[in-house]
Amino acid sequence: MSIPDGSKPIVDWFHKKNWKVFDFQKEAWQHYLDGYSGLIHASTGTGKTYAIWPAALIEWMRHGDLTDMIVSKKDKRGHLPLTVLWLTPLRALANDIATSLEQPVRELDLPFTVETRTGDTSSSRRAKQKDNLPSALITTPESLSILLSYENSAEKFKHLKLVVVDEWHELIGNKRGVQVELALARLRRLAPEMRVWGLSATIGNLEQSLDCLLGAQAPNKTSNAKSCLVQAKINKEVVAQSVLPPRLDNLPWTGHTGLPMVEEVIKLIDGGRTSIVFTNVRSQTEQWYQRIIEAREDFCGVAALHHGSLDAEVRRWVELALKEERLKFVVSTSSLDLGVDFSPVDRVMQIGSPKGVARAMQRAGRSGHSPGLVSKLYLVPSHALELVEMAAARIAMTKGNVESRYPLNNSIDVLCQHVVTVALGTGFKPDELYDEVRETHCFANLTEADWHWILNFVGTGGVALKAYPEYQRIRQEDGRYIISDKSLALKHRLSIGTIVSDQAMEVCFTTGERIGQVEESFISRLKKGDRFIFAGRYLELVDVRGMKARVRISPIKSGIIPRWMGGRLPLSSELSYEVRLLISRASAGDYDEVEMAFLRPLLELQAKRSSLPELSQILVETYKSREGYHLFVYPFEGRLVNEGIAILVAYQLSRISPSTYSIAMNDWGFEILSDRPILFEEGSTGAAAFFKNFRYDNLAEDIRACLNSTEMAKRQFREIARVAGLIFQGYPGANKTVKQVQVSSGLLYDVFVDFDPDNLLVRQAHDEVLERHLEISRMIGALSRLASSEIVEVPLTKASPFCLPLMVDRLRGKLTSEKLAQRILRMQLDLAKDMRP
């Protein structure tokens, strides 16, 4: 492909650095110069940054003039006004991107300045940027919203030519992505000739992602009327390999830490130049780092750990040391997943299942992060059956079956925040902003009635809060909505942001004795009187006061098990399908994959004691033990969906024959335990007809009936209230406690339910509960497959390998560690006796 006109200085610069200009880079340059917006899809480490940044430089070299140059005492030569805005989801990426952008500018002596603006930027630098922005600014969605809230935003952004949204796949599908959509719509009004380009490495639904990025195309505008998708036809070589222990019995049958594989991981670290050891949760990161250091004291000084809870300075030191090859390895969570170029890293280890194809590919791309280099990923199982998921991930990576990311619709809380931002900045006329907002994918179908509700709510507090001045945030003056109150302006800027972490909730007896902590999202699922297993005890929820769940000992020995962050990554649909396919192949005697061959004795035992389901089948096992009557069902649909189906099944069973049920679930299936025989219809214990006729036409209503959906919605509303600006978190150094925030949001929720029943934020809270906590869209597909599949019902005489992890998960909260270990050992010995050598 020929190079665009005027690009020879850039091409020569590439050649001087011994870099090849790829066709997809030249294609993107040409499309940008022709006025297109678009999405660049290329593997990690193939040059996405230089597929779009040089285009802005070429455009200036071809057509630029110096009439708008900004001259200062320090920069007498002057620099261009803000021309390029680069959005990144992680502030940790900003410095790395800035280095890449500065390199050609400095070496070609171009009048561009490059700066960053994130939460880590000093207050003095941010103050200077308020009046004097650089030519290219690298920032986050939150920082961009703050810039749009200033009165001079129209003047500052009017010269903007290009907005780059880096790692778009990390933003689409969450509220920060909605924030970006709204900001882009605003910028299009301020800079009509602006083009928008997204960068992404791992996303399945490219066309939909492009549409979401660019929004609805206004027929009366020329900007963004032309769009394109640029795909790199570069076969980035990724080598994925599962790490196998010497013997199958070296692996535990259940668990998530993976620590029995520490010696194998140390061998891999020794054999490489520099390694990153990825875990799925922070506690696991701490465990692995300590265990490796204890095993190899000589690693002290050349090892580090990295996760989001560490101080920003510590994280930056680790990143720099990794770049400069001063570290042999780093143990990390997803905090090192994205974008940063760590050239010395030549191998990556993933502890436990990656749970998704995109996550596996993203992490693999941290090694060999340059064109032509091989990315190496070693998959380290934390328990035996997890090897099936690792084989599935390896195969799916080869096929390129990457998960889709679906954009959100009608995030009213983010829109409320944005309305205040625009009123605080340039102000707005209601009809003009309505048209602007509807150009986004998220609000394309926003009705005029809902828009007027939002304006009334933000302006007066709505029906329920109109008597309180603090909720009257915007006012009309000469037909425009504005904010003139400095106190409101400061509070809003301090509150901008949409990321709210799940809080840990203290569990204590009614006497005040503390038991421990579980995630707040787990407690929000419970109603008063519900039972759960925690700290080796059967507990009954008495009430929730602030951030404390008060309990008492339950006389009934049953209950569900809390989830911690280690269980928050459900198996993706793509990986679930590959797992089912591998098990189906094994049922026909196909063990060609190395992981499946290694697991063959265990899988053959599953077939002997129960069954290996084919792709068109659902396996249902029943089993009687001294604990009661067990029902095991294996949809292979991920933890959240399996939990939702389990709750619905238990609800339906209770209507047939009232009983006490305990539930446990994992990514493969779920267990329902009863103290009496489980009846699937009047007088029948057969499961096949029950599941074939399972009704899900009133799914949302059934979920609300069997879950405490009101309490869950109230919990979800706290995040919505924060984002919408109903709750002020406090000034720096004097933030409100979590308890104060929770109480405030709870009161607001109750007020809205009682006095403003049509409140859009309350409706949003209920919708988010169904989609975010239970994946209801995916659950509908899973229930449809359940109804159309052949039900293979197997009454067990001995526990099967598939049901063992479910039983252990339930026992984990019931027994002490020592007793649980003894119980697991007995189960494993029982399985081992029947396994073929």
Coordinates of N, CA, C and O in Angstrom, one line a residue, residues 142-265:
E142 N -12.9 10.7 33.4 CA -13.2 11.6 34.5 C -12.6 13.0 34.4 O -13.2 14.0 34.6
S143 N -11.3 13.0 34.1 CA -10.6 14.3 33.9 C -11.1 15.1 32.8 O -11.2 16.3 32.8
L144 N -11.5 14.4 31.7 CA -12.1 15.1 30.6 C -13.4 15.8 31.0 O -13.7 16.9 30.6
S145 N -14.2 15.1 31.8 CA -15.5 15.6 32.2 C -15.3 16.9 33.1 O -16.0 17.9 33.0
I146 N -14.2 16.9 33.9 CA -13.9 18.0 34.7 C -13.5 19.2 33.8 O -13.9 20.4 34.0
L147 N -12.7 19.0 32.7 CA -12.3 20.0 31.8 C -13.6 20.6 31.1 O -13.6 21.8 30.9
L148 N -14.5 19.7 30.8 CA -15.8 20.2 30.1 C -16.6 21.0 31.1 O -17.5 21.7 30.6
S149 N -16.4 21.0 32.4 CA -17.2 21.7 33.3 C -16.7 23.1 33.5 O -17.3 23.9 34.3
Y150 N -15.6 23.5 32.9 CA -15.1 24.9 33.0 C -15.7 25.8 32.0 O -16.0 25.4 30.8
E151 N -15.9 27.1 32.3 CA -16.6 28.0 31.5 C -15.9 28.2 30.1 O -16.5 28.5 29.1
N152 N -14.5 28.1 30.2 CA -13.8 28.3 28.9 C -13.6 27.1 28.1 O -12.7 27.0 27.2
S153 N -14.4 26.0 28.4 CA -14.2 24.8 27.6 C -14.4 24.9 26.1 O -13.7 24.3 25.3
A154 N -15.4 25.8 25.7 CA -15.6 26.0 24.3 C -14.4 26.5 23.6 O -14.0 26.1 22.5
E155 N -13.7 27.5 24.3 CA -12.5 28.1 23.7 C -11.4 27.1 23.7 O -10.6 27.1 22.7
K156 N -11.2 26.3 24.7 CA -10.1 25.4 24.8 C -10.2 24.3 23.8 O -9.1 23.8 23.4
F157 N -11.4 23.8 23.5 CA -11.5 22.6 22.7 C -11.8 23.0 21.2 O -12.0 22.1 20.4
K158 N -11.9 24.3 20.9 CA -12.4 24.6 19.5 C -11.4 24.2 18.4 O -11.8 24.1 17.2
H159 N -10.1 24.0 18.7 CA -9.1 23.7 17.7 C -8.9 22.1 17.6 O -8.1 21.7 16.9
L160 N -9.7 21.4 18.4 CA -9.5 19.9 18.4 C -9.7 19.3 17.1 O -10.7 19.5 16.4
K161 N -8.7 18.5 16.7 CA -8.8 17.8 15.4 C -9.1 16.3 15.6 O -9.7 15.6 14.7
L162 N -8.5 15.7 16.7 CA -8.6 14.3 16.8 C -8.8 13.9 18.3 O -8.1 14.4 19.2
V163 N -9.7 13.0 18.5 CA -9.8 12.3 19.8 C -9.6 10.8 19.6 O -10.2 10.2 18.8
V164 N -8.7 10.3 20.4 CA -8.3 8.9 20.4 C -8.8 8.3 21.7 O -8.5 8.7 22.8
V165 N -9.6 7.2 21.5 CA -10.1 6.5 22.7 C -9.3 5.1 22.7 O -9.6 4.2 22.0
D166 N -8.4 5.1 23.6 CA -7.5 3.9 23.7 C -8.2 2.8 24.5 O -9.0 3.1 25.4
E167 N -7.9 1.6 24.2 CA -8.5 0.4 24.9 C -10.0 0.5 25.0 O -10.6 0.3 26.1
W168 N -10.6 0.8 23.9 CA -12.1 1.0 23.8 C -12.8 -0.2 24.4 O -13.9 0.0 25.0
H169 N -12.3 -1.4 24.2 CA -13.0 -2.6 24.7 C -13.1 -2.6 26.2 O -13.9 -3.2 26.8
E170 N -12.2 -1.8 26.9 CA -12.3 -1.7 28.4 C -13.3 -0.7 28.9 O -13.7 -0.7 30.1
L171 N -13.8 0.1 28.0 CA -14.8 1.2 28.4 C -16.2 0.8 27.9 O -17.2 1.1 28.6
I172 N -16.3 0.2 26.8 CA -17.7 -0.1 26.3 C -18.3 -1.2 27.2 O -17.6 -2.1 27.7
G173 N -19.5 -0.9 27.5 CA -20.2 -1.9 28.4 C -20.2 -1.5 29.9 O -20.8 -2.2 30.7
N174 N -19.6 -0.3 30.2 CA -19.7 0.1 31.6 C -20.0 1.6 31.6 O -20.0 2.3 30.5
K175 N -20.2 2.2 32.8 CA -20.6 3.6 32.9 C -19.5 4.6 32.5 O -19.9 5.7 32.0
R176 N -18.3 4.2 32.6 CA -17.2 5.1 32.1 C -17.3 5.2 30.6 O -17.0 6.2 30.0
G177 N -17.7 4.1 29.9 CA -17.9 4.2 28.5 C -19.1 5.1 28.1 O -19.0 5.9 27.1
V178 N -20.2 5.1 28.9 CA -21.3 6.1 28.7 C -20.8 7.5 28.9 O -21.1 8.4 28.1
Q179 N -19.9 7.7 29.9 CA -19.4 9.0 30.1 C -18.6 9.5 28.9 O -18.6 10.7 28.5
V180 N -17.8 8.6 28.3 CA -17.1 8.9 27.1 C -18.0 9.2 25.9 O -17.8 10.2 25.2
E181 N -19.1 8.5 25.7 CA -20.0 8.7 24.7 C -20.6 10.1 24.8 O -20.7 10.9 23.8
L182 N -21.0 10.5 26.0 CA -21.5 11.9 26.2 C -20.5 13.0 26.0 O -20.8 14.0 25.4
A183 N -19.3 12.7 26.5 CA -18.2 13.7 26.3 C -17.9 13.9 24.8 O -17.7 15.0 24.3
L184 N -17.9 12.8 24.0 CA -17.6 12.9 22.6 C -18.7 13.7 21.9 O -18.5 14.5 21.0
A185 N -20.0 13.5 22.3 CA -21.1 14.2 21.7 C -20.9 15.7 22.0 O -21.2 16.6 21.1
R186 N -20.5 16.1 23.2 CA -20.2 17.5 23.6 C -19.1 18.1 22.7 O -19.2 19.2 22.2
L187 N -18.0 17.3 22.6 CA -16.9 17.8 21.9 C -17.2 18.0 20.4 O -16.6 18.9 19.7
R188 N -18.1 17.2 19.8 CA -18.5 17.4 18.4 C -19.2 18.7 18.2 O -19.1 19.3 17.1
R189 N -19.9 19.2 19.2 CA -20.5 20.5 19.2 C -19.4 21.6 19.3 O -19.5 22.6 18.6
L190 N -18.4 21.4 20.1 CA -17.4 22.4 20.3 C -16.4 22.4 19.2 O -15.8 23.5 18.9
A191 N -16.2 21.3 18.5 CA -15.2 21.2 17.4 C -15.8 20.4 16.3 O -15.5 19.2 16.2
P192 N -16.6 21.0 15.5 CA -17.3 20.2 14.4 C -16.5 19.4 13.5 O -17.0 18.4 12.9
E193 N -15.2 19.8 13.3 CA -14.4 19.0 12.3 C -13.6 17.9 13.0 O -12.8 17.2 12.4
M194 N -13.8 17.7 14.3 CA -13.1 16.7 15.0 C -13.4 15.3 14.5 O -14.5 15.0 14.1
R195 N -12.4 14.4 14.5 CA -12.6 13.0 14.1 C -12.3 12.2 15.4 O -11.5 12.6 16.2
V196 N -12.9 11.0 15.5 CA -12.8 10.2 16.6 C -12.3 8.8 16.1 O -12.8 8.2 15.2
W197 N -11.2 8.3 16.8 CA -10.7 7.0 16.5 C -10.5 6.2 17.8 O -10.0 6.7 18.8
G198 N -11.0 5.0 17.7 CA -10.8 4.1 18.8 C -9.8 3.0 18.5 O -9.5 2.7 17.4
L199 N -9.1 2.6 19.6 CA -8.1 1.5 19.5 C -8.5 0.3 20.3 O -8.9 0.5 21.5
S200 N -8.4 -0.9 19.8 CA -8.8 -2.0 20.5 C -8.1 -3.3 20.0 O -7.8 -3.4 18.8
A201 N -7.8 -4.2 21.0 CA -7.1 -5.4 20.6 C -8.0 -6.6 20.7 O -7.8 -7.6 20.0
T202 N -8.9 -6.6 21.7 CA -9.6 -7.8 22.0 C -11.1 -7.5 22.2 O -11.5 -7.2 23.3
I203 N -11.8 -7.6 21.1 CA -13.3 -7.4 21.2 C -13.9 -8.2 20.0 O -13.3 -8.2 18.9
G204 N -15.1 -8.7 20.3 CA -15.7 -9.6 19.3 C -16.6 -8.8 18.3 O -16.6 -9.0 17.1
N205 N -17.5 -8.0 18.9 CA -18.5 -7.2 18.1 C -18.0 -5.9 17.6 O -18.3 -4.8 18.1
L206 N -17.1 -6.0 16.6 CA -16.4 -4.8 16.1 C -17.3 -3.7 15.5 O -17.2 -2.5 15.8
E207 N -18.3 -4.1 14.7 CA -19.2 -3.2 14.1 C -20.0 -2.4 15.1 O -20.2 -1.2 15.0
Q208 N -20.6 -3.2 16.1 CA -21.4 -2.5 17.1 C -20.5 -1.6 18.0 O -20.9 -0.5 18.4
S209 N -19.3 -2.0 18.2 CA -18.3 -1.2 19.0 C -18.0 0.1 18.3 O -17.9 1.2 18.9
L210 N -17.9 0.0 16.9 CA -17.6 1.2 16.1 C -18.9 2.2 16.2 O -18.7 3.4 16.4
D211 N -20.0 1.6 16.1 CA -21.3 2.4 16.1 C -21.4 3.1 17.5 O -21.8 4.3 17.5
C212 N -21.1 2.4 18.5 CA -21.2 2.9 19.9 C -20.2 4.1 20.0 O -20.5 5.1 20.6
L213 N -19.0 3.9 19.5 CA -18.0 4.9 19.6 C -18.4 6.2 18.9 O -18.2 7.3 19.4
L214 N -18.9 6.1 17.7 CA -19.2 7.3 16.9 C -20.6 7.8 17.1 O -20.8 9.0 16.7
G215 N -21.5 7.1 17.7 CA -22.8 7.6 17.9 C -23.6 7.7 16.7 O -23.2 7.3 15.6
A216 N -24.9 8.2 16.8 CA -25.8 8.3 15.7 C -25.2 9.4 14.8 O -24.7 10.4 15.2
Q217 N -25.3 9.2 13.5 CA -24.8 10.1 12.5 C -25.9 11.2 12.1 O -27.0 10.8 11.6
A218 N -25.6 12.4 12.5 CA -26.6 13.5 12.2 C -26.5 13.8 10.7 O -25.5 14.1 10.2
P219 N -27.7 13.7 10.0 CA -27.7 13.9 8.5 C -27.3 15.4 8.1 O -26.8 15.6 7.0
N220 N -27.4 16.3 9.0 CA -27.1 17.7 8.6 C -25.7 18.1 8.9 O -25.4 19.3 8.8
K221 N -24.9 17.2 9.3 CA -23.5 17.5 9.7 C -22.5 16.7 8.8 O -22.8 15.6 8.4
T222 N -21.4 17.3 8.6 CA -20.4 16.7 7.8 C -19.4 15.9 8.7 O -18.8 15.0 8.3
S223 N -19.2 16.4 9.9 CA -18.2 15.7 10.8 C -18.7 14.3 11.2 O -19.9 14.1 11.4
N224 N -17.8 13.4 11.2 CA -18.1 12.0 11.6 C -19.1 11.3 10.6 O -19.6 10.3 11.0
A225 N -19.4 11.9 9.5 CA -20.3 11.3 8.5 C -19.6 10.1 7.9 O -20.3 9.2 7.3
K226 N -18.3 10.1 7.8 CA -17.6 9.0 7.2 C -16.9 8.2 8.3 O -16.2 8.7 9.2
S227 N -17.1 6.9 8.3 CA -16.5 6.0 9.3 C -16.0 4.8 8.7 O -16.4 4.3 7.6
C228 N -15.0 4.1 9.3 CA -14.4 2.9 8.8 C -13.8 2.1 9.9 O -13.6 2.5 11.0
L229 N -13.6 0.8 9.6 CA -13.0 -0.1 10.5 C -11.7 -0.6 9.8 O -11.7 -1.1 8.7
V230 N -10.6 -0.3 10.6 CA -9.3 -0.7 10.1 C -8.8 -1.9 10.9 O -8.7 -1.8 12.1
Q231 N -8.5 -3.0 10.2 CA -8.1 -4.2 10.9 C -6.7 -4.6 10.4 O -6.4 -4.6 9.2
A232 N -5.8 -4.8 11.3 CA -4.4 -5.2 11.0 C -4.4 -6.7 10.6 O -4.8 -7.6 11.3
K233 N -3.9 -6.9 9.4 CA -3.8 -8.3 8.9 C -2.4 -8.8 9.3 O -1.6 -9.2 8.4
I234 N -2.0 -8.8 10.6 CA -0.8 -9.2 11.0 C -1.0 -10.4 12.0 O -1.8 -10.3 12.9
N235 N -0.4 -11.5 11.6 CA -0.6 -12.7 12.5 C 0.4 -12.7 13.6 O 1.5 -13.1 13.6
K236 N -0.1 -12.0 14.7 CA 0.7 -11.9 15.9 C 0.7 -13.3 16.5 O -0.3 -13.9 16.9
E237 N 1.9 -13.9 16.7 CA 2.0 -15.3 17.2 C 1.9 -15.3 18.7 O 2.6 -14.6 19.4
V238 N 0.9 -16.0 19.2 CA 0.7 -16.2 20.6 C 0.8 -17.7 20.9 O 0.1 -18.5 20.3
V239 N 1.8 -18.1 21.7 CA 2.0 -19.5 22.1 C 1.4 -19.6 23.5 O 1.9 -19.1 24.5
A240 N 0.3 -20.4 23.6 CA -0.3 -20.7 24.9 C -0.1 -22.1 25.3 O -0.2 -23.0 24.4
Q241 N 0.3 -22.4 26.5 CA 0.7 -23.8 26.9 C 0.2 -24.0 28.4 O 0.5 -23.1 29.2
S242 N -0.5 -25.1 28.6 CA -0.8 -25.4 30.0 C 0.3 -26.1 30.7 O 1.1 -26.8 30.1
V243 N 0.5 -25.7 31.9 CA 1.6 -26.2 32.8 C 1.0 -27.4 33.5 O 0.1 -27.3 34.3
L244 N 1.7 -28.6 33.3 CA 1.2 -29.8 34.0 C 2.2 -30.3 35.0 O 3.4 -30.2 34.8
P245 N 1.7 -30.7 36.2 CA 2.5 -31.3 37.2 C 3.0 -32.7 36.8 O 2.5 -33.2 35.8
P246 N 4.0 -33.2 37.5 CA 4.4 -34.6 37.2 C 3.3 -35.6 37.2 O 3.3 -36.5 36.3
R247 N 2.4 -35.5 38.1 CA 1.3 -36.5 38.2 C 0.0 -35.8 38.4 O -0.1 -34.7 39.0
L248 N -1.1 -36.5 38.0 CA -2.4 -35.9 38.2 C -2.7 -35.7 39.7 O -3.4 -34.7 40.0
D249 N -2.3 -36.6 40.5 CA -2.7 -36.4 42.0 C -1.9 -35.3 42.6 O -2.0 -35.1 43.8
N250 N -0.9 -34.7 41.9 CA -0.3 -33.5 42.5 C -1.2 -32.3 42.5 O -0.9 -31.3 43.2
L251 N -2.3 -32.3 41.7 CA -3.2 -31.2 41.7 C -4.4 -31.5 42.6 O -4.9 -32.6 42.7
P252 N -4.8 -30.5 43.4 CA -6.0 -30.7 44.2 C -7.2 -30.8 43.3 O -7.2 -30.4 42.2
W253 N -8.3 -31.3 43.9 CA -9.5 -31.5 43.2 C -10.4 -30.2 43.1 O -11.3 -30.1 42.3
T254 N -10.1 -29.3 44.0 CA -10.8 -28.1 44.1 C -9.9 -27.0 44.7 O -8.8 -27.3 45.2
G255 N -10.4 -25.7 44.6 CA -9.6 -24.6 45.2 C -9.3 -23.6 44.1 O -9.6 -23.8 42.9
H256 N -8.7 -22.4 44.5 CA -8.5 -21.4 43.5 C -7.1 -20.7 43.7 O -6.7 -19.9 42.9
T257 N -6.3 -21.1 44.7 CA -5.0 -20.4 44.9 C -4.0 -20.9 44.0 O -3.1 -20.1 43.5
G258 N -4.0 -22.2 43.6 CA -3.0 -22.7 42.7 C -1.6 -22.9 43.4 O -0.6 -23.3 42.7
L259 N -1.5 -22.7 44.7 CA -0.1 -22.7 45.3 C 0.6 -24.1 45.2 O 1.8 -24.1 45.3
P260 N -0.1 -25.2 45.1 CA 0.7 -26.5 44.9 C 1.5 -26.5 43.6 O 2.4 -27.3 43.5
M261 N 1.3 -25.5 42.7 CA 2.1 -25.4 41.5 C 3.2 -24.4 41.6 O 3.8 -24.1 40.6
V262 N 3.6 -24.0 42.8 CA 4.6 -23.0 42.9 C 5.9 -23.4 42.4 O 6.7 -22.6 41.8
E263 N 6.3 -24.7 42.6 CA 7.6 -25.1 42.0 C 7.7 -25.1 40.5 O 8.7 -24.7 39.9
E264 N 6.6 -25.4 39.9 CA 6.5 -25.3 38.4 C 6.6 -23.9 37.9 O 7.3 -23.6 36.9
V265 N 6.0 -23.0 38.6 CA 6.1 -21.6 38.3 C 7.5 -21.0 38.4 O 8.0 -20.3 37.6

